[in-house]
mmCIF file of C-alpha atoms in Angstrom:
data_model
loop_
_atom_site.group_PDB
_atom_site.id
_atom_site.type_symbol
_atom_site.label_atom_id
_atom_site.label_comp_id
_atom_site.label_asym_id
_atom_site.label_seq_id
_atom_site.Cartn_x
_atom_site.Cartn_y
_atom_site.Cartn_z
ATOM 1 C CA MET A 420 0.000 0.000 0.000
ATOM 2 C CA LEU A 421 1.424 3.371 -1.035
ATOM 3 C CA LYS A 422 1.397 5.884 1.780
ATOM 4 C CA GLN A 423 2.795 9.380 2.301
ATOM 5 C CA CYS A 424 4.291 9.413 5.781
ATOM 6 C CA GLU A 425 7.220 10.372 7.951
ATOM 7 C CA GLY A 426 10.201 8.052 7.838
ATOM 8 C CA SER A 427 9.919 7.271 11.542
ATOM 9 C CA HIS A 428 6.286 6.236 11.153
ATOM 10 C CA ALA A 429 7.144 4.064 8.151
ATOM 11 C CA VAL A 430 9.715 2.231 10.267
ATOM 12 C CA ALA A 431 7.246 1.895 13.135
ATOM 13 C CA GLU A 432 4.716 0.279 10.783
ATOM 14 C CA ALA A 433 7.382 -2.069 9.412
ATOM 15 C CA VAL A 434 8.424 -3.138 12.901
ATOM 16 C CA ALA A 435 4.794 -3.707 13.905
ATOM 17 C CA LEU A 436 4.268 -5.936 10.858
ATOM 18 C CA CYS A 437 7.159 -8.089 12.129
ATOM 19 C CA ARG A 438 5.062 -8.949 15.209
ATOM 20 C CA PRO A 439 7.463 -7.973 18.008
ATOM 21 C CA GLU A 440 6.558 -9.296 21.444
ATOM 22 C CA VAL A 441 8.551 -6.837 23.552
ATOM 23 C CA ILE A 442 9.397 -3.228 22.670
ATOM 24 C CA CYS A 443 11.466 -1.264 25.171
ATOM 25 C CA ALA A 444 12.077 2.415 24.661
ATOM 26 C CA TYR A 445 13.668 5.535 26.046
ATOM 27 C CA PRO A 446 13.195 8.779 24.095
ATOM 28 C CA ILE A 447 16.124 10.525 22.445
ATOM 29 C CA SER A 448 16.015 12.618 19.282
ATOM 30 C CA PRO A 449 15.770 11.820 16.437
ATOM 31 C CA GLN A 450 14.453 8.285 17.025
ATOM 32 C CA THR A 451 11.619 9.167 19.413
ATOM 33 C CA HIS A 452 8.847 9.232 16.797
ATOM 34 C CA ILE A 453 9.536 5.574 15.981
ATOM 35 C CA VAL A 454 8.880 4.253 19.477
ATOM 36 C CA GLU A 455 6.072 6.773 20.012
ATOM 37 C CA GLY A 456 4.363 5.356 16.958
ATOM 38 C CA LEU A 457 4.804 1.795 18.187
ATOM 39 C CA GLY A 458 3.568 2.771 21.644
ATOM 40 C CA GLU A 459 0.409 4.208 20.129
ATOM 41 C CA MET A 460 -0.160 1.014 18.134
ATOM 42 C CA VAL A 461 0.185 -1.131 21.249
ATOM 43 C CA LYS A 462 -2.135 1.137 23.259
ATOM 44 C CA SER A 463 -4.804 1.216 20.548
ATOM 45 C CA GLY A 464 -4.703 -2.533 20.056
ATOM 46 C CA GLU A 465 -3.482 -2.272 16.475
ATOM 47 C CA LEU A 466 -0.331 -4.146 17.554
ATOM 48 C CA THR A 467 -1.404 -7.128 19.637
ATOM 49 C CA ASP A 468 0.484 -9.663 21.766
ATOM 50 C CA CYS A 469 3.207 -7.086 22.389
ATOM 51 C CA GLU A 470 4.385 -5.551 25.656
ATOM 52 C CA PHE A 471 5.608 -1.945 25.405
ATOM 53 C CA ILE A 472 7.965 -1.185 28.286
ATOM 54 C CA ASN A 473 8.962 2.350 29.228
ATOM 55 C CA VAL A 474 12.379 2.351 30.852
ATOM 56 C CA GLU A 475 14.466 4.914 32.706
ATOM 57 C CA SER A 476 17.504 4.994 30.388
ATOM 58 C CA GLU A 477 18.995 3.678 27.187
ATOM 59 C CA PHE A 478 21.091 1.232 29.187
ATOM 60 C CA ALA A 479 17.866 -0.112 30.658
ATOM 61 C CA ALA A 480 16.294 -0.314 27.200
ATOM 62 C CA MET A 481 19.001 -2.640 25.921
ATOM 63 C CA SER A 482 19.036 -4.576 29.199
ATOM 64 C CA VAL A 483 15.289 -5.198 28.924
ATOM 65 C CA ALA A 484 15.716 -6.228 25.293
ATOM 66 C CA ILE A 485 18.399 -8.717 26.359
ATOM 67 C CA GLY A 486 16.178 -10.172 29.055
ATOM 68 C CA ALA A 487 13.186 -10.365 26.724
ATOM 69 C CA SER A 488 15.171 -12.030 23.949
ATOM 70 C CA ALA A 489 16.764 -14.502 26.364
ATOM 71 C CA GLY A 490 13.290 -15.296 27.623
ATOM 72 C CA GLY A 491 12.182 -16.249 24.113
ATOM 73 C CA ALA A 492 10.506 -13.048 22.885
ATOM 74 C CA ARG A 493 11.047 -11.173 19.626
ATOM 75 C CA ALA A 494 12.558 -7.928 20.945
ATOM 76 C CA TYR A 495 13.039 -4.465 19.443
ATOM 77 C CA THR A 496 14.338 -1.086 20.556
ATOM 78 C CA ALA A 497 15.689 2.135 19.050
ATOM 79 C CA THR A 498 18.196 4.807 20.019
ATOM 80 C CA ALA A 499 20.610 7.458 18.765
ATOM 81 C CA SER A 500 23.833 9.271 19.602
ATOM 82 C CA GLN A 501 24.626 9.445 23.324
ATOM 83 C CA GLY A 502 21.842 6.955 23.910
ATOM 84 C CA LEU A 503 23.797 4.331 21.968
ATOM 85 C CA LEU A 504 26.935 5.137 23.943
ATOM 86 C CA PHE A 505 25.045 4.884 27.234
ATOM 87 C CA MET A 506 23.931 1.353 26.364
ATOM 88 C CA ALA A 507 27.354 0.324 24.983
ATOM 89 C CA GLU A 508 28.086 -2.261 27.681
ATOM 90 C CA ALA A 509 24.738 -3.946 27.098
ATOM 91 C CA VAL A 510 25.169 -3.660 23.310
ATOM 92 C CA TYR A 511 28.306 -5.788 23.573
ATOM 93 C CA ASN A 512 26.492 -8.226 25.868
ATOM 94 C CA ALA A 513 23.646 -8.671 23.383
ATOM 95 C CA SER A 514 25.991 -9.736 20.604
ATOM 96 C CA GLY A 515 28.210 -11.767 22.915
ATOM 97 C CA LEU A 516 25.180 -13.739 24.058
ATOM 98 C CA GLY A 517 24.025 -14.253 20.473
ATOM 99 C CA LEU A 518 20.610 -12.654 20.963
ATOM 100 C CA PRO A 519 18.662 -11.675 17.805
ATOM 101 C CA ILE A 520 17.568 -8.190 18.893
ATOM 102 C CA VAL A 521 16.760 -5.626 16.219
ATOM 103 C CA MET A 522 17.527 -1.982 16.952
ATOM 104 C CA THR A 523 17.069 1.174 14.910
ATOM 105 C CA VAL A 524 19.823 3.759 15.215
ATOM 106 C CA ALA A 525 18.663 7.160 13.995
ATOM 107 C CA ASN A 526 22.137 8.406 13.210
ATOM 108 C CA ARG A 527 23.161 11.542 15.063
ATOM 109 C CA ALA A 528 26.417 13.234 16.013
ATOM 110 C CA ILE A 529 28.117 12.529 19.335
ATOM 111 C CA GLY A 530 29.052 15.378 21.723
ATOM 112 C CA ALA A 531 30.735 17.265 23.129
ATOM 113 C CA PRO A 532 29.876 19.840 21.931
ATOM 114 C CA ILE A 533 26.232 18.844 21.919
ATOM 115 C CA ASN A 534 24.755 18.400 18.468
ATOM 116 C CA ILE A 535 21.450 16.776 17.573
ATOM 117 C CA TRP A 536 21.948 16.703 13.798
ATOM 118 C CA ASN A 537 22.973 13.876 11.545
ATOM 119 C CA ASP A 538 26.246 12.171 10.955
ATOM 120 C CA HIS A 539 27.399 8.551 11.412
ATOM 121 C CA SER A 540 29.563 8.976 14.510
ATOM 122 C CA ASP A 541 27.240 7.022 16.794
ATOM 123 C CA SER A 542 26.793 3.721 14.983
ATOM 124 C CA LEU A 543 30.358 3.698 13.657
ATOM 125 C CA SER A 544 31.661 4.069 17.206
ATOM 126 C CA GLN A 545 30.114 0.631 17.797
ATOM 127 C CA ARG A 546 31.349 -0.941 14.578
ATOM 128 C CA ASP A 547 33.315 -3.629 16.435
ATOM 129 C CA CYS A 548 30.638 -4.526 18.997
ATOM 130 C CA GLY A 549 29.527 -7.648 17.142
ATOM 131 C CA TRP A 550 26.218 -6.354 15.757
ATOM 132 C CA ILE A 551 25.386 -6.541 12.072
ATOM 133 C CA GLN A 552 25.070 -2.967 10.763
ATOM 134 C CA LEU A 553 22.849 -2.101 7.803
ATOM 135 C CA PHE A 554 22.591 1.456 6.416
ATOM 136 C CA ALA A 555 19.495 2.766 4.628
ATOM 137 C CA GLU A 556 19.667 5.212 1.732
ATOM 138 C CA THR A 557 15.948 6.052 1.653
ATOM 139 C CA ASN A 558 12.901 5.698 3.871
ATOM 140 C CA GLN A 559 11.662 2.872 1.663
ATOM 141 C CA GLU A 560 14.916 1.028 2.203
ATOM 142 C CA ALA A 561 14.775 1.743 5.939
ATOM 143 C CA LEU A 562 11.327 0.143 6.039
ATOM 144 C CA ASP A 563 12.464 -2.843 3.993
ATOM 145 C CA LEU A 564 15.686 -3.380 5.935
ATOM 146 C CA HIS A 565 13.831 -3.732 9.223
ATOM 147 C CA ILE A 566 11.774 -6.603 7.836
ATOM 148 C CA GLN A 567 14.935 -8.268 6.543
ATOM 149 C CA ALA A 568 16.764 -7.531 9.803
ATOM 150 C CA PHE A 569 14.411 -9.642 11.922
ATOM 151 C CA LYS A 570 14.803 -12.585 9.553
ATOM 152 C CA LEU A 571 18.594 -12.233 9.449
ATOM 153 C CA ALA A 572 18.939 -11.799 13.210
ATOM 154 C CA GLU A 573 16.858 -14.868 13.976
ATOM 155 C CA GLU A 574 18.509 -17.129 11.385
ATOM 156 C CA LEU A 575 21.988 -16.366 12.719
ATOM 157 C CA SER A 576 21.068 -15.582 16.339
ATOM 158 C CA LEU A 577 22.876 -12.250 16.103
ATOM 159 C CA PRO A 578 21.623 -8.718 16.812
ATOM 160 C CA VAL A 579 21.104 -6.330 13.898
ATOM 161 C CA MET A 580 21.397 -2.542 13.896
ATOM 162 C CA VAL A 581 19.443 -0.762 11.142
ATOM 163 C CA CYS A 582 20.945 2.699 10.701
ATOM 164 C CA MET A 583 18.973 5.546 9.123
ATOM 165 C CA ASP A 584 20.026 9.185 8.953
ATOM 166 C CA GLY A 585 18.499 11.238 11.726
ATOM 167 C CA PHE A 586 16.134 14.023 10.588
ATOM 168 C CA ILE A 587 17.174 13.612 6.937
ATOM 169 C CA LEU A 588 15.224 10.357 6.838
ATOM 170 C CA THR A 589 13.484 9.983 10.191
ATOM 171 C CA HIS A 590 11.602 13.282 9.898
ATOM 172 C CA ALA A 591 11.211 13.432 6.118
ATOM 173 C CA TYR A 592 7.810 12.808 4.558
ATOM 174 C CA GLU A 593 7.818 10.796 1.370
ATOM 175 C CA ARG A 594 5.841 8.071 -0.315
ATOM 176 C CA VAL A 595 6.619 4.527 0.778
ATOM 177 C CA ASP A 596 5.133 1.156 -0.100
ATOM 178 C CA ILE A 597 3.991 -0.485 3.124
ATOM 179 C CA PRO A 598 3.517 -4.223 2.678
ATOM 180 C CA SER A 599 0.594 -6.266 3.899
ATOM 181 C CA GLN A 600 0.691 -8.452 6.978
ATOM 182 C CA ASN A 601 0.372 -11.513 4.747
ATOM 183 C CA GLN A 602 3.456 -10.520 2.757
ATOM 184 C CA VAL A 603 5.546 -10.029 5.898
ATOM 185 C CA ASP A 604 4.298 -13.288 7.393
ATOM 186 C CA ALA A 605 5.261 -15.097 4.179
ATOM 187 C CA PHE A 606 8.785 -13.691 4.423
ATOM 188 C CA LEU A 607 9.382 -13.716 8.190
ATOM 189 C CA PRO A 608 8.589 -16.968 10.015
ATOM 190 C CA ALA A 609 7.470 -17.146 13.632
ATOM 191 C CA TYR A 610 10.292 -16.613 16.101
ATOM 192 C CA GLU A 611 12.076 -19.784 17.226
ATOM 193 C CA PRO A 612 14.955 -18.700 19.507
ATOM 194 C CA ARG A 613 18.261 -20.536 19.700
ATOM 195 C CA GLN A 614 19.302 -19.002 23.025
ATOM 196 C CA VAL A 615 16.482 -19.190 25.539
ATOM 197 C CA LEU A 616 16.071 -19.407 29.313
ATOM 198 C CA ASP A 617 13.624 -22.217 30.038
ATOM 199 C CA PRO A 618 12.888 -23.281 33.634
ATOM 200 C CA ASN A 619 12.288 -26.812 32.382
ATOM 201 C CA GLU A 620 15.752 -26.950 30.816
ATOM 202 C CA PRO A 621 17.934 -24.728 33.016
ATOM 203 C CA VAL A 622 21.159 -23.352 31.548
ATOM 204 C CA SER A 623 23.491 -20.445 32.256
ATOM 205 C CA ILE A 624 23.827 -17.665 29.692
ATOM 206 C CA GLY A 625 26.794 -15.313 29.885
ATOM 207 C CA ALA A 626 28.885 -17.378 32.302
ATOM 208 C CA MET A 627 32.520 -16.555 33.033
ATOM 209 C CA VAL A 628 34.905 -17.734 30.299
ATOM 210 C CA GLY A 629 38.653 -17.782 30.876
ATOM 211 C CA PRO A 630 41.650 -17.721 28.516
ATOM 212 C CA GLU A 631 41.156 -21.374 27.647
ATOM 213 C CA ALA A 632 38.023 -20.650 25.577
ATOM 214 C CA PHE A 633 37.474 -16.893 25.220
ATOM 215 C CA MET A 634 39.348 -16.561 21.928
ATOM 216 C CA GLU A 635 37.354 -19.414 20.405
ATOM 217 C CA VAL A 636 34.079 -17.873 21.562
ATOM 218 C CA ARG A 637 35.017 -14.565 19.947
ATOM 219 C CA TYR A 638 36.038 -16.314 16.730
ATOM 220 C CA LEU A 639 32.657 -18.027 16.547
ATOM 221 C CA ALA A 640 30.993 -14.586 16.725
ATOM 222 C CA HIS A 641 33.182 -13.563 13.782
ATOM 223 C CA ALA A 642 32.290 -16.764 11.923
ATOM 224 C CA LYS A 643 28.570 -16.025 12.275
ATOM 225 C CA GLN A 644 29.110 -12.534 10.866
ATOM 226 C CA MET A 645 30.869 -14.101 7.891
ATOM 227 C CA GLN A 646 27.788 -16.272 7.372
ATOM 228 C CA ALA A 647 25.777 -13.049 7.132
ATOM 229 C CA LEU A 648 27.702 -12.126 3.983
ATOM 230 C CA GLU A 649 25.916 -15.018 2.287
ATOM 231 C CA ARG A 650 22.551 -14.652 3.996
ATOM 232 C CA ILE A 651 22.077 -10.915 3.339
ATOM 233 C CA PRO A 652 22.115 -11.193 -0.491
ATOM 234 C CA ALA A 653 19.925 -14.299 -0.281
ATOM 235 C CA HIS A 654 17.396 -12.438 1.865
ATOM 236 C CA ALA A 655 17.441 -9.496 -0.527
ATOM 237 C CA ALA A 656 16.684 -11.839 -3.431
ATOM 238 C CA GLU A 657 13.850 -13.492 -1.492
ATOM 239 C CA PHE A 658 12.546 -10.069 -0.467
ATOM 240 C CA GLN A 659 12.384 -9.042 -4.108
ATOM 241 C CA ARG A 660 10.399 -12.173 -4.986
ATOM 242 C CA VAL A 661 7.878 -11.627 -2.167
ATOM 243 C CA PHE A 662 7.555 -7.832 -2.219
ATOM 244 C CA GLY A 663 8.400 -7.049 -5.834
ATOM 245 C CA ARG A 664 11.210 -4.564 -5.272
ATOM 246 C CA ASP A 665 14.986 -4.666 -5.024
ATOM 247 C CA SER A 666 16.052 -3.616 -1.542
ATOM 248 C CA GLY A 667 18.870 -4.432 0.848
ATOM 249 C CA GLY A 668 21.869 -6.544 -0.077
ATOM 250 C CA LEU A 669 25.520 -5.867 0.653
ATOM 251 C CA ILE A 670 26.171 -3.004 -1.771
ATOM 252 C CA HIS A 671 24.579 -1.324 -4.753
ATOM 253 C CA THR A 672 26.242 0.432 -7.650
ATOM 254 C CA TYR A 673 25.171 3.281 -9.903
ATOM 255 C CA CYS A 674 26.752 4.173 -13.264
ATOM 256 C CA ALA A 675 29.760 2.085 -12.243
ATOM 257 C CA ASP A 676 30.323 0.311 -15.583
ATOM 258 C CA GLY A 677 33.299 1.927 -17.294
ATOM 259 C CA ALA A 678 33.721 4.499 -14.519
ATOM 260 C CA GLU A 679 37.274 5.623 -13.829
ATOM 261 C CA THR A 680 36.305 7.254 -10.532
ATOM 262 C CA ILE A 681 34.048 5.497 -8.017
ATOM 263 C CA VAL A 682 32.512 7.481 -5.172
ATOM 264 C CA ILE A 683 31.752 5.381 -2.091
ATOM 265 C CA ALA A 684 29.334 6.360 0.671
ATOM 266 C CA MET A 685 26.589 5.128 3.014
ATOM 267 C CA GLY A 686 23.134 6.439 3.839
ATOM 268 C CA SER A 687 21.009 9.251 2.475
ATOM 269 C CA VAL A 688 23.908 11.257 1.016
ATOM 270 C CA LEU A 689 23.974 8.729 -1.814
ATOM 271 C CA GLY A 690 20.967 10.488 -3.346
ATOM 272 C CA THR A 691 22.838 13.777 -3.629
ATOM 273 C CA ILE A 692 25.917 11.981 -4.925
ATOM 274 C CA LYS A 693 23.888 10.248 -7.648
ATOM 275 C CA ASP A 694 22.330 13.539 -8.747
ATOM 276 C CA THR A 695 25.804 15.078 -8.935
ATOM 277 C CA VAL A 696 27.138 12.142 -10.942
ATOM 278 C CA ASP A 697 24.218 12.396 -13.380
ATOM 279 C CA GLU A 698 25.094 16.016 -14.080
ATOM 280 C CA MET A 699 28.847 15.391 -14.377
ATOM 281 C CA ARG A 700 28.344 12.519 -16.832
ATOM 282 C CA LYS A 701 26.457 14.737 -19.309
ATOM 283 C CA PRO A 702 28.561 15.570 -22.410
ATOM 284 C CA GLU A 703 27.960 19.289 -21.966
ATOM 285 C CA ASN A 704 29.431 19.039 -18.456
ATOM 286 C CA GLY A 705 32.550 17.157 -19.472
ATOM 287 C CA GLY A 706 31.243 13.588 -19.713
ATOM 288 C CA HIS A 707 33.099 12.520 -16.601
ATOM 289 C CA LYS A 708 33.549 8.764 -16.210
ATOM 290 C CA ILE A 709 32.295 8.599 -12.653
ATOM 291 C CA GLY A 710 30.090 6.157 -10.768
ATOM 292 C CA VAL A 711 28.812 5.372 -7.292
ATOM 293 C CA LEU A 712 29.160 2.499 -4.857
ATOM 294 C CA GLY A 713 26.693 2.535 -1.970
ATOM 295 C CA ILE A 714 27.488 0.322 1.008
ATOM 296 C CA THR A 715 24.394 -1.098 2.686
ATOM 297 C CA CYS A 716 26.103 -3.679 4.909
ATOM 298 C CA PHE A 717 28.948 -2.119 6.866
ATOM 299 C CA ARG A 718 29.277 -4.967 9.378
ATOM 300 C CA PRO A 719 30.207 -7.522 8.361
ATOM 301 C CA PHE A 720 32.195 -5.568 5.806
ATOM 302 C CA PRO A 721 31.823 -7.133 2.321
ATOM 303 C CA ILE A 722 35.498 -7.000 1.343
ATOM 304 C CA GLU A 723 35.268 -9.279 -1.703
ATOM 305 C CA THR A 724 32.098 -7.641 -3.024
ATOM 306 C CA VAL A 725 33.582 -4.155 -2.709
ATOM 307 C CA ALA A 726 36.806 -5.306 -4.368
ATOM 308 C CA ALA A 727 34.849 -6.717 -7.313
ATOM 309 C CA ALA A 728 33.002 -3.417 -7.716
ATOM 310 C CA LEU A 729 36.299 -1.502 -7.845
ATOM 311 C CA LYS A 730 38.285 -3.770 -10.150
ATOM 312 C CA GLN A 731 37.805 -1.675 -13.314
ATOM 313 C CA CYS A 732 38.222 1.851 -11.905
ATOM 314 C CA LYS A 733 41.369 3.942 -11.509
ATOM 315 C CA ARG A 734 40.545 5.626 -8.230
ATOM 316 C CA PHE A 735 37.969 5.772 -5.474
ATOM 317 C CA VAL A 736 36.724 8.570 -3.252
ATOM 318 C CA VAL A 737 35.202 7.602 0.095
ATOM 319 C CA LEU A 738 32.810 10.286 1.294
ATOM 320 C CA GLU A 739 32.067 9.605 4.917
ATOM 321 C CA LYS A 740 30.023 11.327 7.584
ATOM 322 C CA SER A 741 32.296 10.378 10.448
ATOM 323 C CA LEU A 742 35.819 11.098 11.639
ATOM 324 C CA ALA A 743 38.255 8.832 13.446
ATOM 325 C CA VAL A 744 40.091 11.576 15.326
ATOM 326 C CA GLY A 745 43.830 11.123 14.925
ATOM 327 C CA ILE A 746 43.698 9.031 11.754
ATOM 328 C CA GLY A 747 40.860 10.223 9.493
ATOM 329 C CA GLY A 748 38.533 7.864 7.707
ATOM 330 C CA ILE A 749 36.568 4.944 9.165
ATOM 331 C CA VAL A 750 34.772 3.614 6.105
ATOM 332 C CA ALA A 751 37.835 4.398 3.982
ATOM 333 C CA THR A 752 40.034 2.164 6.132
ATOM 334 C CA ASN A 753 37.750 -0.767 5.336
ATOM 335 C CA VAL A 754 37.617 0.109 1.640
ATOM 336 C CA ARG A 755 41.410 0.250 1.473
ATOM 337 C CA MET A 756 41.524 -3.292 2.876
ATOM 338 C CA ALA A 757 39.261 -4.376 0.022
ATOM 339 C CA ALA A 758 41.436 -2.576 -2.528
ATOM 340 C CA THR A 759 44.729 -4.034 -1.297
ATOM 341 C CA GLY A 760 47.003 -4.934 -4.191
ATOM 342 C CA MET A 761 44.764 -3.367 -6.836
ATOM 343 C CA GLY A 762 46.987 -0.337 -7.437
ATOM 344 C CA LEU A 763 44.138 2.144 -7.049
ATOM 345 C CA ARG A 764 44.433 5.703 -5.862
ATOM 346 C CA GLY A 765 42.172 6.192 -2.868
ATOM 347 C CA TYR A 766 40.960 9.416 -1.260
ATOM 348 C CA THR A 767 39.094 10.007 1.986
ATOM 349 C CA VAL A 768 36.740 12.963 2.290
ATOM 350 C CA VAL A 769 35.074 13.737 5.620
ATOM 351 C CA ALA A 770 31.809 15.586 5.097
ATOM 352 C CA GLY A 771 28.534 16.479 6.734
ATOM 353 C CA LEU A 772 29.654 16.257 10.358
ATOM 354 C CA GLY A 773 27.022 17.498 12.786
ATOM 355 C CA GLY A 774 24.509 18.039 9.997
ATOM 356 C CA ARG A 775 26.687 20.235 7.747
ATOM 357 C CA ALA A 776 24.996 20.461 4.352
ATOM 358 C CA ILE A 777 26.546 18.458 1.509
ATOM 359 C CA THR A 778 25.706 20.281 -1.704
ATOM 360 C CA MET A 779 25.932 19.326 -5.356
ATOM 361 C CA LYS A 780 28.085 22.387 -5.983
ATOM 362 C CA SER A 781 30.689 21.279 -3.456
ATOM 363 C CA LEU A 782 30.553 17.656 -4.613
ATOM 364 C CA THR A 783 31.008 18.648 -8.263
ATOM 365 C CA ALA A 784 34.173 20.568 -7.452
ATOM 366 C CA LEU A 785 35.388 17.736 -5.238
ATOM 367 C CA PHE A 786 34.817 14.981 -7.796
ATOM 368 C CA ASP A 787 36.329 17.047 -10.588
ATOM 369 C CA LYS A 788 39.455 17.507 -8.501
ATOM 370 C CA ALA A 789 39.542 13.806 -7.674
ATOM 371 C CA GLY A 790 39.329 12.914 -11.376
ATOM 372 C CA ARG A 791 42.534 14.887 -11.895
ATOM 373 C CA ASP A 792 44.154 13.179 -8.859
ATOM 374 C CA GLU A 793 44.602 16.532 -7.186
ATOM 375 C CA LEU A 794 42.942 15.618 -3.878
ATOM 376 C CA GLU A 795 44.886 15.119 -0.691
ATOM 377 C CA LEU A 796 44.646 11.635 0.787
ATOM 378 C CA LEU A 797 42.473 13.090 3.569
ATOM 379 C CA SER A 798 40.362 16.198 3.067
ATOM 380 C CA PHE A 799 37.385 17.886 4.730
ATOM 381 C CA LEU A 800 34.538 19.112 2.558
ATOM 382 C CA ASP A 801 33.635 22.778 3.084
ATOM 383 C CA LEU A 802 35.716 23.118 6.240
ATOM 384 C CA ASP A 803 36.067 26.748 7.364
ATOM 385 C CA TRP A 804 39.861 26.899 7.438
ATOM 386 C CA LYS A 805 39.852 30.550 8.406
ATOM 387 C CA ALA A 806 37.946 29.807 11.610
ATOM 388 C CA VAL A 807 40.046 26.735 12.356
ATOM 389 C CA ASN A 808 43.349 28.523 11.880
ATOM 390 C CA LYS A 809 42.180 31.424 14.013
ATOM 391 C CA GLN A 810 41.488 29.065 16.905
ATOM 392 C CA LEU A 811 44.807 27.248 16.449
ATOM 393 C CA GLU A 812 46.630 30.575 16.540
ATOM 394 C CA ARG A 813 44.695 31.622 19.638
ATOM 395 C CA GLU A 814 45.745 28.448 21.428
ATOM 396 C CA LYS A 815 49.379 29.138 20.582
ATOM 397 C CA GLN A 816 49.208 32.589 22.101
ATOM 398 C CA VAL A 817 46.900 32.121 25.088
ATOM 399 C CA ARG A 818 47.169 29.091 27.357
ATOM 400 C CA ARG A 819 43.646 29.518 28.742
ATOM 401 C CA SER A 820 42.031 30.115 25.379
ATOM 402 C CA GLY A 821 38.645 28.839 26.556
ATOM 403 C CA PRO A 822 36.349 26.071 25.300
ATOM 404 C CA VAL A 823 36.864 25.462 21.595
ATOM 405 C CA ALA A 824 33.181 25.241 20.678
ATOM 406 C CA GLU A 825 32.236 28.495 22.364
ATOM 407 C CA ALA A 826 35.259 30.273 20.879
ATOM 408 C CA MET A 827 34.360 29.024 17.412
ATOM 409 C CA LEU A 828 30.756 30.216 17.696
ATOM 410 C CA ARG A 829 31.919 33.604 18.937
ATOM 411 C CA ASP A 830 34.294 33.961 15.988
ATOM 412 C CA LEU A 831 31.519 33.066 13.575
ATOM 413 C CA GLY A 832 29.060 35.438 15.209
ATOM 414 C CA ALA A 833 26.736 32.563 15.975
ATOM 415 C CA VAL A 834 25.020 31.362 19.127
ATOM 416 C CA ALA A 835 24.688 27.844 20.431
ATOM 417 C CA ALA A 836 21.529 26.145 19.225
ATOM 418 C CA ARG A 837 19.004 25.217 21.876
ATOM 419 C CA ASN A 838 18.449 21.493 22.197
ATOM 420 C CA TYR A 839 14.780 20.630 22.520
#
């Protein structure tokens, strides 16, 4: 059924169609509308046989999800930014215990300074926690990925994080195709847990493990993630047969055949990148041989699939909305592993941090420069170097130069945004 709705509400409807039995939630922007929508469905009776549990923190939300999943229930929660960091200990426990929890992360920057706008700092900070991480480009894909996430999580007994860009997707209204309950039931079987606490068959879950077995336990978690590299494309193919549209998978390419330059990114920015590439490929604009590689599955990272997509290009540009302070790129580091031995020139571009706009004008200039191999290995799109250098000079001259964020806002003549 075609419906014009907010991205958060589309996700809420998708989750409800998956028949969760326990939903635990703590509000934090920009994911709040998702769990509000689910709460309303439970209260109205639209979503039956489901317990909606309000908790006192994000740590409690993940802890309740762990308990519910271990007790044999299909469990779901959502969070963002500092909320994800607050539940980090429990996030690791969920994957270590092999519990098939599904969680939406409405991607948002991490403070300090406080910032409620979109980038990928939150989910990428947990890239090694053992959860599968899927990134949505559109609200339709966000909806579809949640349905696939429950199936994937329960087949492998691993938790899955579906990442969608905060505000850009969560609060955007667009038309989506919401499937019927019969379609979802045909795709997603009833939950049959592998790890379950049953009083009739008592076991311990999460017992102490010493050096004699800990490494093997961790390897088995890695082995299950490697299995996901096969299951994710298979689920995407099955999803297309049942629902009639191509959605999900490990990666997707755009205008990549014959491209000399491949731009790599995750999430909603891919739409702007594709529009830019369309313009640059026109003969009147130079006929640039440029294409796009969108990464949907970041964990496990599809090294072989990415390598195959890059084998005919001359260079790649990784545009990423995150920064590993002290080294640079996060996604780019993984891409470079895939491109090992291929002799490609690779560039990392950090962009869009804290919600900074990524425009076609800036991307056109960036990609044109990359095509001439004039980019630095690490660059920052639309960074205000004047403001940065002014602060660096201030710190050289004055030991107590004050908080960086406040000094920067003062220099720019701006005021700190109020966080509602």
